[in-house]
Short mmCIF file of C-alpha atoms and ligand atoms in Angstrom, two decimals:
data_model
loop_
_atom_site.label_atom_id
_atom_site.label_comp_id
_atom_site.label_asym_id
_atom_site.label_seq_id
_atom_site.Cartn_x
_atom_site.Cartn_y
_atom_site.Cartn_z
CA UNK A 1 -0.24 -0.13 -0.02
CA UNK A 2 1.74 3.86 -0.64
CA UNK A 3 2.15 5.50 2.34
CA UNK A 4 0.21 8.96 0.72
CA UNK A 5 -3.08 7.98 1.49
CA UNK A 6 -5.40 7.19 -2.17
CA UNK A 7 -7.22 11.20 -2.87
CA UNK A 8 -11.44 10.50 -2.21
CA UNK A 9 -14.54 12.11 -3.66
CA UNK A 10 -16.03 14.84 -1.64
CA UNK A 11 -18.89 13.61 -2.10
CA UNK A 12 -20.97 10.90 -5.04
CA UNK A 13 -22.40 13.57 -6.68
CA UNK A 14 -18.28 14.82 -7.08
CA UNK A 15 -17.32 11.50 -9.20
CA UNK A 16 -20.74 11.46 -11.39
CA UNK A 17 -19.99 14.73 -12.58
CA UNK A 18 -16.16 13.79 -12.70
CA UNK A 19 -17.35 11.11 -14.89
CA UNK A 20 -19.70 12.36 -16.93
CA UNK A 21 -17.22 16.04 -17.73
CA UNK A 22 -14.78 12.55 -19.26
CA UNK A 23 -17.56 11.66 -21.25
CA UNK A 24 -19.46 14.10 -22.43
CA UNK A 25 -17.62 15.56 -24.91
CA UNK A 26 -17.23 17.24 -29.21
CA UNK A 27 -18.77 13.98 -29.66
CA UNK A 28 -21.53 14.45 -28.14
CA UNK A 29 -21.56 17.44 -29.92
CA UNK A 30 -21.50 17.27 -32.99
CA UNK A 31 -21.18 13.88 -33.83
CA UNK A 32 -23.83 11.94 -32.33
CA UNK A 33 -26.79 14.39 -33.88
CA UNK A 34 -25.06 13.30 -38.17
CA UNK A 35 -24.89 9.32 -36.36
CA UNK A 36 -28.62 9.70 -35.68
CA UNK A 37 -29.19 11.65 -39.22
CA UNK A 38 -27.06 8.69 -40.96
CA UNK A 39 -27.88 6.21 -39.71
CA UNK A 40 -31.89 6.58 -40.12
CA UNK A 41 -32.59 9.44 -38.21
CA UNK A 42 -34.75 8.43 -33.94
CA UNK A 43 -34.26 4.55 -35.95
CA UNK A 44 -30.67 5.06 -34.72
CA UNK A 45 -31.37 5.37 -31.28
CA UNK A 46 -32.52 2.35 -30.99
CA UNK A 47 -29.59 0.02 -31.91
CA UNK A 48 -27.78 3.21 -29.71
CA UNK A 49 -29.81 2.39 -26.73
CA UNK A 50 -28.66 -1.98 -27.39
CA UNK A 51 -25.75 -0.39 -27.79
CA UNK A 52 -25.40 1.77 -24.60
CA UNK A 53 -26.76 -1.49 -22.71
CA UNK A 54 -24.86 -4.43 -23.80
CA UNK A 55 -21.62 -3.22 -24.20
CA UNK A 56 -21.32 0.56 -22.74
CA UNK A 57 -22.79 0.45 -18.94
CA UNK A 58 -21.61 -3.93 -18.81
CA UNK A 59 -17.78 -2.06 -19.30
CA UNK A 60 -17.88 0.66 -17.56
CA UNK A 61 -19.63 -1.69 -14.69
CA UNK A 62 -15.91 -3.91 -14.35
CA UNK A 63 -13.21 -0.06 -15.43
CA UNK A 64 -14.96 0.63 -12.29
CA UNK A 65 -14.68 -2.34 -10.72
CA UNK A 66 -11.29 -2.66 -11.59
CA UNK A 67 -10.02 0.30 -10.56
CA UNK A 68 -12.36 0.22 -7.11
CA UNK A 69 -10.60 -2.88 -6.29
CA UNK A 70 -7.72 -2.32 -6.88
CA UNK A 71 -7.48 1.42 -5.57
CA UNK A 72 -4.95 2.48 -8.35
CA UNK A 73 -4.73 4.21 -12.07
CA UNK A 74 -5.35 2.01 -14.54
CA UNK A 75 -1.44 0.64 -15.07
CA UNK A 76 -1.58 -0.57 -11.37
CA UNK A 77 -4.85 -1.92 -10.80
CA UNK A 78 -3.11 -3.89 -13.91
CA UNK A 79 0.02 -4.28 -11.48
CA UNK A 80 -1.75 -5.74 -8.37
CA UNK A 81 -3.85 -8.67 -10.61
CA UNK A 82 -0.53 -9.19 -12.37
CA UNK A 83 3.30 -8.20 -12.70
CA UNK A 84 3.22 -9.49 -16.46
CA UNK A 85 0.03 -7.65 -17.20
CA UNK A 86 0.76 -4.19 -16.01
CA UNK A 87 1.65 -2.97 -19.88
CA UNK A 88 -2.32 -3.24 -20.32
CA UNK A 89 -2.58 -0.68 -17.57
CA UNK A 90 -0.17 2.20 -19.46
CA UNK A 91 -0.94 1.59 -23.29
CA UNK A 92 -4.17 3.31 -22.56
CA UNK A 93 -2.66 5.90 -20.15
CA UNK A 94 0.29 6.53 -23.09
CA UNK A 95 -1.29 6.73 -26.49
CA UNK A 96 -5.09 9.23 -24.91
CA UNK A 97 -2.37 11.24 -23.19
CA UNK A 98 -0.46 11.30 -26.02
CA UNK A 99 -1.83 10.69 -29.09
CA UNK A 100 -5.11 11.69 -27.88
CA UNK A 101 -5.37 14.32 -25.45
CA UNK A 102 -2.63 16.50 -27.75
CA UNK A 103 -4.50 17.11 -30.85
CA UNK A 104 -8.21 17.79 -28.38
CA UNK A 105 -6.87 20.46 -25.91
CA UNK A 106 -5.39 21.53 -30.21
CA UNK A 107 -9.08 21.93 -31.07
CA UNK A 108 -10.45 22.65 -27.27
CA UNK A 109 -7.79 25.66 -28.86
CA UNK A 110 -9.95 26.48 -31.59
CA UNK A 111 -12.72 26.55 -29.85
CA UNK A 112 -11.94 29.19 -27.38
CA UNK A 113 -10.64 30.94 -30.91
CA UNK A 114 -14.63 31.45 -31.96
CA UNK A 115 -15.50 32.17 -29.43
CA UNK A 116 -13.49 35.34 -29.38
CA UNK A 117 -13.94 35.70 -32.98
CA UNK A 118 -18.22 35.58 -32.45
CA UNK A 119 -17.90 39.18 -31.40
CA UNK A 120 -16.75 39.92 -34.53
CA UNK A 121 -18.10 37.78 -36.46
CA UNK A 122 -15.08 38.33 -37.93
CA UNK A 123 -16.10 34.79 -40.77
CA UNK A 124 -17.72 37.42 -42.61
CA UNK A 125 -18.83 36.27 -46.17
CA UNK A 126 -17.91 32.78 -45.93
CA UNK A 127 -16.41 30.53 -43.57
CA UNK A 128 -15.14 27.77 -45.09
CA UNK A 129 -12.06 29.45 -46.77
CA UNK A 130 -11.48 32.13 -43.42
CA UNK A 131 -10.98 28.04 -41.64
CA UNK A 132 -8.43 27.21 -43.68
CA UNK A 133 -6.37 31.05 -43.75
CA UNK A 134 -7.06 30.07 -39.46
CA UNK A 135 -5.61 27.03 -40.17
CA UNK A 136 -2.75 28.52 -42.29
CA UNK A 137 -3.28 24.57 -43.88
CA UNK A 138 -1.53 23.41 -46.53
CA UNK A 139 -2.07 20.98 -49.45
CA UNK A 140 -1.98 17.88 -47.19
CA UNK A 141 0.27 15.21 -44.44
CA UNK A 142 3.69 15.47 -46.02
CA UNK A 143 3.40 19.40 -46.44
CA UNK A 144 3.98 20.54 -42.58
CA UNK A 145 3.86 24.30 -43.55
CA UNK A 146 4.09 27.46 -40.37
CA UNK A 147 2.95 27.21 -36.87
CA UNK A 148 -0.04 29.51 -36.15
CA UNK A 149 -0.24 31.54 -33.88
CA UNK A 150 -3.44 32.31 -32.02
CA UNK A 151 -3.78 27.98 -31.60
CA UNK A 152 -0.40 28.11 -30.34
CA UNK A 153 -2.21 30.95 -28.21
CA UNK A 154 -4.82 29.15 -27.53
CA UNK A 155 -2.99 25.79 -26.98
CA UNK A 156 -0.50 27.35 -24.45
CA UNK A 157 -4.45 29.00 -22.95
CA UNK A 158 -6.20 25.09 -22.60
CA UNK A 159 -3.01 23.66 -21.54
CA UNK A 160 -2.77 25.93 -17.92
CA UNK A 161 -6.05 25.46 -17.28
CA UNK A 162 -6.20 21.75 -17.48
CA UNK A 163 -2.85 22.36 -15.12
CA UNK A 164 -4.93 24.37 -12.73
CA UNK A 165 -7.03 21.76 -13.17
CA UNK A 166 -5.35 19.06 -12.31
CA UNK A 167 -3.03 20.27 -10.08
CA UNK A 168 -5.24 20.85 -7.76
CA UNK A 169 -6.76 17.52 -7.58
CA UNK A 170 -8.93 14.85 -6.73
CA UNK A 171 -10.92 17.22 -4.52
CA UNK A 172 -9.74 20.98 -4.67
CA UNK A 173 -9.75 20.30 -8.36
CA UNK A 174 -11.10 17.96 -10.46
CA UNK A 175 -13.85 17.43 -8.31
CA UNK A 176 -14.68 21.50 -7.51
CA UNK A 177 -13.77 22.46 -11.57
CA UNK A 178 -16.08 19.68 -13.21
CA UNK A 179 -19.33 20.25 -10.51
CA UNK A 180 -19.26 24.35 -11.56
CA UNK A 181 -18.80 22.88 -15.24
CA UNK A 182 -21.10 20.07 -16.07
CA UNK A 183 -24.43 21.81 -14.93
CA UNK A 184 -23.36 25.63 -16.90
CA UNK A 185 -22.74 22.97 -20.08
CA UNK A 186 -26.43 21.32 -19.36
CA UNK A 187 -28.42 24.98 -18.95
CA UNK A 188 -25.49 26.50 -21.69
CA UNK A 189 -26.69 23.13 -24.08
CA UNK A 190 -30.82 23.46 -22.99
CA UNK A 191 -30.94 27.58 -23.78
CA UNK A 192 -28.95 26.71 -27.10
CA UNK A 193 -31.93 24.15 -28.00
CA UNK A 194 -35.01 25.54 -26.52
CA UNK A 195 -33.37 28.55 -28.53
CA UNK A 196 -32.28 26.80 -31.95
CA UNK A 197 -35.40 24.29 -31.79
CA UNK A 198 -37.70 28.55 -32.14
CA UNK A 199 -35.89 29.46 -34.81
CA UNK A 200 -37.17 29.18 -38.67
CA UNK A 201 -36.65 26.37 -40.63
CA UNK A 202 -35.94 24.12 -37.66
CA UNK A 203 -38.74 21.75 -37.51
CA UNK A 204 -37.07 20.63 -41.08
CA UNK A 205 -34.06 20.28 -40.11
CA UNK A 206 -35.58 18.24 -36.78
CA UNK A 207 -37.40 15.74 -38.42
CA UNK A 208 -34.35 15.37 -40.38
CA UNK A 209 -32.74 14.05 -37.31
CA UNK A 210 -35.19 12.06 -35.82
CA UNK A 211 -37.98 11.08 -38.03
CA UNK A 212 -36.87 7.19 -38.28
CA UNK A 213 -36.36 5.03 -40.56
CA UNK A 214 -35.84 1.48 -39.21
CA UNK A 215 -34.96 0.07 -42.71
CA UNK A 216 -31.96 0.35 -41.65
CA UNK A 217 -30.75 -1.69 -39.18
CA UNK A 218 -30.78 -3.67 -41.40
CA UNK A 219 -27.59 -3.04 -41.78
CA UNK A 220 -24.08 -3.85 -40.78
CA UNK A 221 -22.43 -0.55 -40.65
CA UNK A 222 -24.76 1.65 -38.84
CA UNK A 223 -24.99 -1.01 -36.13
CA UNK A 224 -20.45 0.03 -36.27
CA UNK A 225 -21.35 3.71 -35.77
CA UNK A 226 -23.64 2.51 -32.30
CA UNK A 227 -20.77 0.36 -30.80
CA UNK A 228 -17.80 2.62 -32.11
CA UNK A 229 -20.26 6.32 -30.76
CA UNK A 230 -21.00 4.63 -26.92
CA UNK A 231 -16.67 3.23 -26.87
CA UNK A 232 -15.50 6.23 -27.53
CA UNK A 233 -18.03 8.83 -25.97
CA UNK A 234 -18.56 6.94 -21.70
CA UNK A 235 -14.62 7.05 -22.23
CA UNK A 236 -14.03 3.49 -22.48
CA UNK A 237 -10.58 1.93 -22.13
CA UNK A 238 -9.14 4.97 -21.27
CA UNK A 239 -8.16 3.90 -18.67
CA UNK A 240 -9.78 7.20 -17.28
CA UNK A 241 -13.19 5.76 -15.29
CA UNK A 242 -10.31 2.80 -13.52
CA UNK A 243 -8.46 5.51 -11.62
CA UNK A 244 -11.88 7.63 -10.64
CA UNK A 245 -13.49 4.77 -9.09
CA UNK A 246 -9.88 4.21 -7.10
CA UNK A 247 -11.25 7.71 -4.90
CA UNK A 248 -14.15 6.29 -4.90
CA UNK A 249 -15.42 5.01 -0.86
CA UNK A 250 -15.41 1.78 0.06
CA UNK A 251 -19.45 2.07 0.44
CA UNK A 252 -20.62 2.81 -2.64
CA UNK A 253 -23.48 2.64 -6.26
CA UNK A 254 -21.24 0.92 -8.75
CA UNK A 255 -23.64 -0.20 -10.47
CA UNK A 256 -26.48 2.52 -9.81
CA UNK A 257 -23.14 5.72 -10.96
CA UNK A 258 -22.16 3.71 -13.97
CA UNK A 259 -26.23 3.84 -14.86
CA UNK A 260 -26.45 7.78 -14.49
CA UNK A 261 -23.67 8.72 -15.81
CA UNK A 262 -24.19 7.10 -19.51
CA UNK A 263 -28.28 8.15 -19.23
CA UNK A 264 -26.50 11.99 -18.38
CA UNK A 265 -23.83 11.58 -21.48
CA UNK A 266 -27.03 9.98 -23.49
CA UNK A 267 -29.35 12.70 -22.32
CA UNK A 268 -26.14 15.13 -22.80
CA UNK A 269 -25.85 13.77 -27.07
CA UNK A 270 -29.59 14.00 -26.91
CA UNK A 271 -30.17 17.61 -26.15
CA UNK A 272 -27.02 19.11 -28.37
CA UNK A 273 -28.63 17.25 -30.68
CA UNK A 274 -31.97 19.70 -30.55
CA UNK A 275 -29.20 22.75 -30.96
CA UNK A 276 -27.55 21.19 -34.08
CA UNK A 277 -31.49 20.07 -36.02
CA UNK A 278 -32.74 22.85 -35.76
CA UNK A 279 -29.76 25.60 -36.77
CA UNK A 280 -29.54 23.00 -39.63
CA UNK A 281 -32.46 23.34 -40.08
CA UNK A 282 -33.40 27.03 -40.08
CA UNK A 283 -29.85 27.44 -42.01
CA UNK A 284 -31.38 25.98 -44.82
CA UNK A 285 -34.82 27.62 -44.91
CA UNK A 286 -32.82 30.19 -44.32
CA UNK A 287 -30.42 30.08 -47.19
CA UNK A 288 -33.57 28.58 -49.63
CA UNK A 289 -31.73 25.06 -49.65
CA UNK A 290 -32.24 21.30 -49.44
CA UNK A 291 -31.14 20.18 -45.21
CA UNK A 292 -28.87 17.68 -47.57
CA UNK A 293 -26.42 21.02 -48.36
CA UNK A 294 -25.90 22.19 -44.93
CA UNK A 295 -24.95 18.71 -42.84
CA UNK A 296 -22.35 18.47 -42.05
CA UNK A 297 -20.58 16.70 -38.76
CA UNK A 298 -17.44 16.89 -36.73
CA UNK A 299 -14.93 20.28 -37.65
CA UNK A 300 -16.81 21.52 -40.04
CA UNK A 301 -19.70 21.28 -38.30
CA UNK A 302 -18.24 23.97 -35.69
CA UNK A 303 -16.57 25.42 -37.73
CA UNK A 304 -17.67 26.02 -40.45
CA UNK A 305 -21.55 25.66 -40.82
CA UNK A 306 -22.19 27.12 -37.67
CA UNK A 307 -20.31 29.76 -38.12
CA UNK A 308 -22.51 29.98 -41.29
CA UNK A 309 -25.80 29.97 -39.88
CA UNK A 310 -24.76 32.16 -37.13
CA UNK A 311 -24.33 35.19 -39.39
CA UNK A 312 -27.42 34.32 -41.41
CA UNK A 313 -29.41 34.96 -37.92
CA UNK A 314 -31.65 37.86 -38.11
CA UNK A 315 -30.53 39.09 -33.90
CA UNK A 316 -28.24 37.92 -31.23
CA UNK A 317 -26.49 35.86 -33.78
CA UNK A 318 -23.32 37.34 -31.63
CA UNK A 319 -25.11 35.55 -28.48
CA UNK A 320 -25.32 32.92 -29.93
CA UNK A 321 -21.48 32.34 -31.62
CA UNK A 322 -20.37 33.48 -27.91
CA UNK A 323 -23.01 29.72 -26.40
CA UNK A 324 -22.21 28.21 -29.13
CA UNK A 325 -18.17 28.37 -28.75
CA UNK A 326 -18.84 27.48 -24.52
CA UNK A 327 -20.94 25.06 -24.99
CA UNK A 328 -17.32 23.84 -27.25
CA UNK A 329 -15.40 24.27 -24.91
CA UNK A 330 -16.48 23.32 -21.77
CA UNK A 331 -17.09 20.67 -22.70
CA UNK A 332 -13.53 19.86 -24.37
CA UNK A 333 -12.04 20.67 -20.99
CA UNK A 334 -14.11 18.71 -18.84
CA UNK A 335 -13.41 15.48 -20.58
CA UNK A 336 -9.18 16.51 -21.63
CA UNK A 337 -8.55 16.86 -17.73
CA UNK A 338 -10.01 13.60 -17.08
CA UNK A 339 -6.57 11.38 -18.64
CA UNK A 340 -4.33 14.87 -17.54
CA UNK A 341 -5.74 13.25 -14.14
CA UNK A 342 -4.87 8.98 -15.24
CA UNK A 343 -1.71 9.79 -17.16
CA UNK A 344 -0.49 11.57 -13.36
CA UNK A 345 -1.92 8.96 -11.16
CA UNK A 346 -0.44 6.51 -12.79
CA UNK A 347 3.26 8.30 -12.68
CA UNK A 348 1.89 9.15 -8.94
CA UNK A 349 1.57 5.03 -8.29
CA UNK A 350 4.34 4.10 -10.01
CA UNK A 351 7.19 6.96 -9.09
CA UNK A 352 6.14 8.31 -5.75
CA UNK A 353 6.08 11.15 -7.01
CA UNK A 354 4.08 13.83 -5.62
CA UNK A 355 1.24 15.56 -7.75
CA UNK A 356 2.65 19.11 -7.56
CA UNK A 357 5.57 18.10 -9.41
CA UNK A 358 4.27 15.56 -11.96
CA UNK A 359 1.31 17.75 -13.72
CA UNK A 360 3.17 20.04 -14.46
CA UNK A 361 5.74 18.12 -16.05
CA UNK A 362 2.75 15.94 -17.62
CA UNK A 363 1.38 18.97 -19.20
CA UNK A 364 4.58 20.81 -20.43
CA UNK A 365 5.46 18.45 -22.81
CA UNK A 366 1.48 17.78 -23.90
CA UNK A 367 1.73 21.13 -24.38
CA UNK A 368 4.60 20.66 -26.75
CA UNK A 369 3.68 17.34 -28.13
CA UNK A 370 0.67 19.89 -29.68
CA UNK A 371 2.75 21.72 -31.57
CA UNK A 372 2.94 19.80 -34.31
CA UNK A 373 -1.09 19.56 -34.26
CA UNK A 374 0.08 23.38 -34.45
CA UNK A 375 0.69 23.13 -38.57
CA UNK A 376 -0.59 23.81 -41.26
CA UNK A 377 -0.69 20.12 -41.61
CA UNK A 378 -3.22 19.80 -38.02
CA UNK A 379 -5.86 18.92 -39.88
CA UNK A 380 -4.47 15.72 -41.34
CA UNK A 381 -2.63 15.25 -38.86
CA UNK A 382 -4.95 15.37 -36.33
CA UNK A 383 -7.60 13.01 -38.29
CA UNK A 384 -4.99 10.44 -39.02
CA UNK A 385 -4.20 10.52 -35.26
CA UNK A 386 -7.54 10.13 -34.08
CA UNK A 387 -8.78 7.72 -36.13
CA UNK A 388 -5.58 5.23 -35.47
CA UNK A 389 -6.19 5.11 -31.55
CA UNK A 390 -9.56 5.88 -32.34
CA UNK A 391 -10.59 2.90 -33.80
CA UNK A 392 -8.13 0.27 -33.35
CA UNK A 393 -6.75 1.21 -29.76
CA UNK A 394 -9.27 1.97 -27.40
CA UNK A 395 -10.84 -0.84 -28.53
CA UNK A 396 -8.17 -3.55 -28.49
CA UNK A 397 -7.90 -2.73 -25.11
CA UNK A 398 -11.80 -3.06 -24.54
CA UNK A 399 -10.35 -6.97 -25.47
CA UNK A 400 -8.05 -7.19 -23.21
CA UNK A 401 -9.66 -5.47 -20.64
CA UNK A 402 -12.40 -8.18 -21.18
CA UNK A 403 -10.37 -11.16 -21.63
CA UNK A 404 -8.27 -10.26 -18.05
CA UNK A 405 -11.31 -10.16 -16.18
CA UNK A 406 -13.50 -12.84 -17.16
CA UNK A 407 -10.80 -15.55 -17.51
CA UNK A 408 -7.36 -14.84 -15.87
CA UNK A 409 -8.85 -13.12 -12.34
CA UNK A 410 -12.73 -14.62 -13.50
CA UNK A 411 -15.56 -12.53 -14.11
CA UNK A 412 -17.16 -13.97 -11.85
CA UNK A 413 -14.12 -13.33 -9.01
CA UNK A 414 -15.10 -9.22 -10.17
CA UNK A 415 -18.91 -9.48 -9.88
CA UNK A 416 -19.49 -10.75 -6.06
CA UNK A 417 -16.87 -8.38 -4.98
CA UNK A 418 -18.44 -5.40 -7.25
CA UNK A 419 -22.20 -6.46 -5.56
CA UNK A 420 -20.10 -6.79 -2.12
CA UNK A 421 -20.01 -2.82 -2.22
CA UNK A 422 -22.27 -1.34 -4.16
CA UNK A 423 -26.27 -1.27 -3.57
CA UNK A 424 -27.77 -2.62 -6.82
CA UNK A 425 -26.28 -5.54 -7.67
CA UNK A 426 -25.33 -6.46 -10.76
CA UNK A 427 -27.27 -10.29 -12.01
CA UNK A 428 -25.17 -13.01 -13.81
CA UNK A 429 -25.90 -11.95 -17.45
CA UNK A 430 -22.88 -9.88 -16.54
CA UNK A 431 -20.25 -12.39 -16.59
CA UNK A 432 -21.31 -13.80 -19.72
CA UNK A 433 -20.86 -10.93 -21.37
CA UNK A 434 -17.60 -9.92 -19.96
CA UNK A 435 -16.31 -12.68 -20.95
CA UNK A 436 -18.39 -13.75 -24.49
CA UNK A 437 -19.79 -11.65 -26.00
CA UNK A 438 -18.20 -8.24 -25.70
CA UNK A 439 -14.47 -9.31 -25.84
CA UNK A 440 -16.14 -10.85 -29.25
CA UNK A 441 -18.04 -8.50 -30.77
CA UNK A 442 -16.00 -5.80 -30.23
CA UNK A 443 -13.36 -8.44 -31.55
CA UNK A 444 -15.69 -8.23 -35.14
CA UNK A 445 -15.23 -4.36 -35.28
CA UNK A 446 -11.32 -4.65 -34.70
CA UNK A 447 -11.47 -7.65 -37.52
CA UNK A 448 -14.07 -5.52 -39.97
CA UNK A 449 -12.59 -2.86 -39.81
CA UNK A 450 -9.23 -3.61 -40.58
CA UNK A 451 -11.21 -5.22 -44.18
CA UNK A 452 -12.37 -1.79 -44.78
CA UNK A 453 -8.28 -0.40 -44.11
CA UNK A 454 -7.03 -2.90 -46.53
CA UNK A 455 -9.70 -2.30 -49.15
CA UNK A 456 -9.56 1.36 -49.51
CA UNK A 457 -7.07 3.64 -46.97
CA UNK A 458 -8.87 5.59 -45.24
CA UNK A 459 -9.49 8.85 -46.18
CA UNK A 460 -7.67 8.54 -49.17
CA UNK A 461 -4.78 9.52 -47.83
CA UNK A 462 -1.58 7.88 -48.68
CA UNK A 463 -0.12 4.61 -47.22
CA UNK A 464 2.94 5.19 -46.68
CA UNK A 465 1.39 7.99 -44.11
CA UNK A 466 -0.76 6.17 -42.55
CA UNK A 467 1.34 3.86 -41.85
CA UNK A 468 4.50 7.12 -40.34
CA UNK A 469 1.78 9.07 -38.36
CA UNK A 470 -1.20 6.04 -37.99
CA UNK A 471 0.09 2.32 -36.93
CA UNK A 472 3.44 4.32 -36.08
CA UNK A 473 1.24 6.48 -33.34
CA UNK A 474 -0.16 2.93 -32.05
CA UNK A 475 2.99 0.56 -32.35
CA UNK A 476 5.16 3.97 -30.99
CA UNK A 477 2.52 4.10 -26.95
CA UNK A 478 2.91 0.42 -26.81
CA UNK A 479 6.41 0.25 -26.82
CA UNK A 480 5.73 3.38 -23.84
CA UNK A 481 3.58 1.51 -22.97
CA UNK A 482 6.58 -1.68 -21.79
CA UNK A 483 9.22 0.71 -21.15
CA UNK A 484 6.84 2.29 -18.21
CA UNK A 485 6.11 -0.86 -17.04
CA UNK A 486 9.90 -2.66 -17.55
CA UNK A 487 10.42 0.27 -15.00
CA UNK A 488 11.29 -0.38 -11.27
CA UNK A 489 7.73 0.60 -8.46
CA UNK A 490 8.87 2.82 -6.23
CA UNK A 491 9.69 0.60 -2.39
CA UNK A 492 6.50 0.80 -1.40
CA UNK A 493 4.42 1.60 -4.24
CA UNK A 494 2.38 -1.19 -3.85
N1 LIG B 501 -15.63 11.17 -24.40
C1 LIG B 501 -15.79 12.44 -24.72
C2 LIG B 501 -15.97 12.63 -26.54
O1 LIG B 501 -17.58 12.54 -26.68
C3 LIG B 501 -14.19 11.56 -25.69
C4 LIG B 501 -13.16 11.52 -24.44
C5 LIG B 501 -12.92 11.01 -23.41
C6 LIG B 501 -12.19 12.00 -24.34
N2 LIG B 501 -12.24 11.18 -22.44
C7 LIG B 501 -11.21 12.00 -23.51
C8 LIG B 501 -10.82 12.53 -25.13
C9 LIG B 501 -9.94 11.94 -23.04
C10 LIG B 501 -9.82 12.98 -24.69
C11 LIG B 501 -9.53 13.01 -24.02
O2 LIG B 501 -16.16 13.40 -27.32
#
């Protein structure tokens, strides 16, 4: 046992807010609503909820169970299970820290910049051209171009904010910040959704968003989208939920809290979808075009389509812009801090470092790692790294977790443990889903994505670039995970 006493959440709601903060991120705003549209509107909610129930919640319970039982960050928890398995804990925290959060914070920096640009609606009549010049975007991933100073400035700001929050620790930092950020996030998003839904033409957008087309359910791609969205949005396979659960008190409610977090996260995505589709409907109406002509997702939605819609608003467009980019920033920061915490606490657990020394170093390295994404090739690199890490890394970690817990620790043992500490209990079905169903399903997705990859290189990029940036990133983080697990534990750490 560590000599330093392990930090604890001050309250149950503090834990729930922090976990929802991690879960509710950019993906809820710009991906969920688009997936609904693309995959059969309201009918998509069916595969979405099935994925939530059969994979999302059971896996979240599993991660909470590991972290609570072993009282440690992901590496420490897997090391306690078996010293040979420590790398399974390091891998997610390393690749999310050096693969995902480095670019995620760059996107938050774009949001901060656009928040500022909202004051003058500086994107003018052609937001697409404005975005390209804002990014200094080059012709492809191989030509790096130059660093964009406003993006770098925003990035420094985002890292400073993250640093301050994580520096103050579990109770005074993360818990306090998410207790402010998450309720504000919900309130702001509800205001935006109501506003958007009452704009002229919004109804047409909402119909596109939710009109059910049940025939889509016969398409395997729809189900894959649902499962991968659940995985990413609930922060599963990131090593985050493990460490968050390690700060829970002895008697807790792992099962009940998982449900609340999953519902909170989905509700947020659903409300954000109303804001997005209300706005798209309005925009199509105002320009007198079909909705299909204005539809977009992710970066294009947030930084091109929305600015355009904002400029079209008859009144209060500045407020609408400020609201939208504030929402993205809040949602992003509350997710980013969760992985910074997961990685920092891994270092603290293993090497006995103190938080006040670890966090500044981690944030400084994260900032440096992000610089490549502030260049003119940033957008391409980000797209490639994101694709490889979320398609392969997260899913691989999910499979490994299920195999280790299901077969090595034995699912029944963890289930008994969870039921002994949790107010609400979980049935025997969970064992089968952890042992067989979830890993089989995830393996199927992994192979499917690999098959698609081999027939058509992702995003039409050159294969050499994909290998150099994407595959390499996955492999290097795996190597780093092994290196970390070979290093010696500080004596009294375990
Ligand atoms: N759940 C977040 C989303 O939907 C993604 C996310 C979770 C994330 N944890 C993270 C991203 C940590 C970066 C770092 O957007």
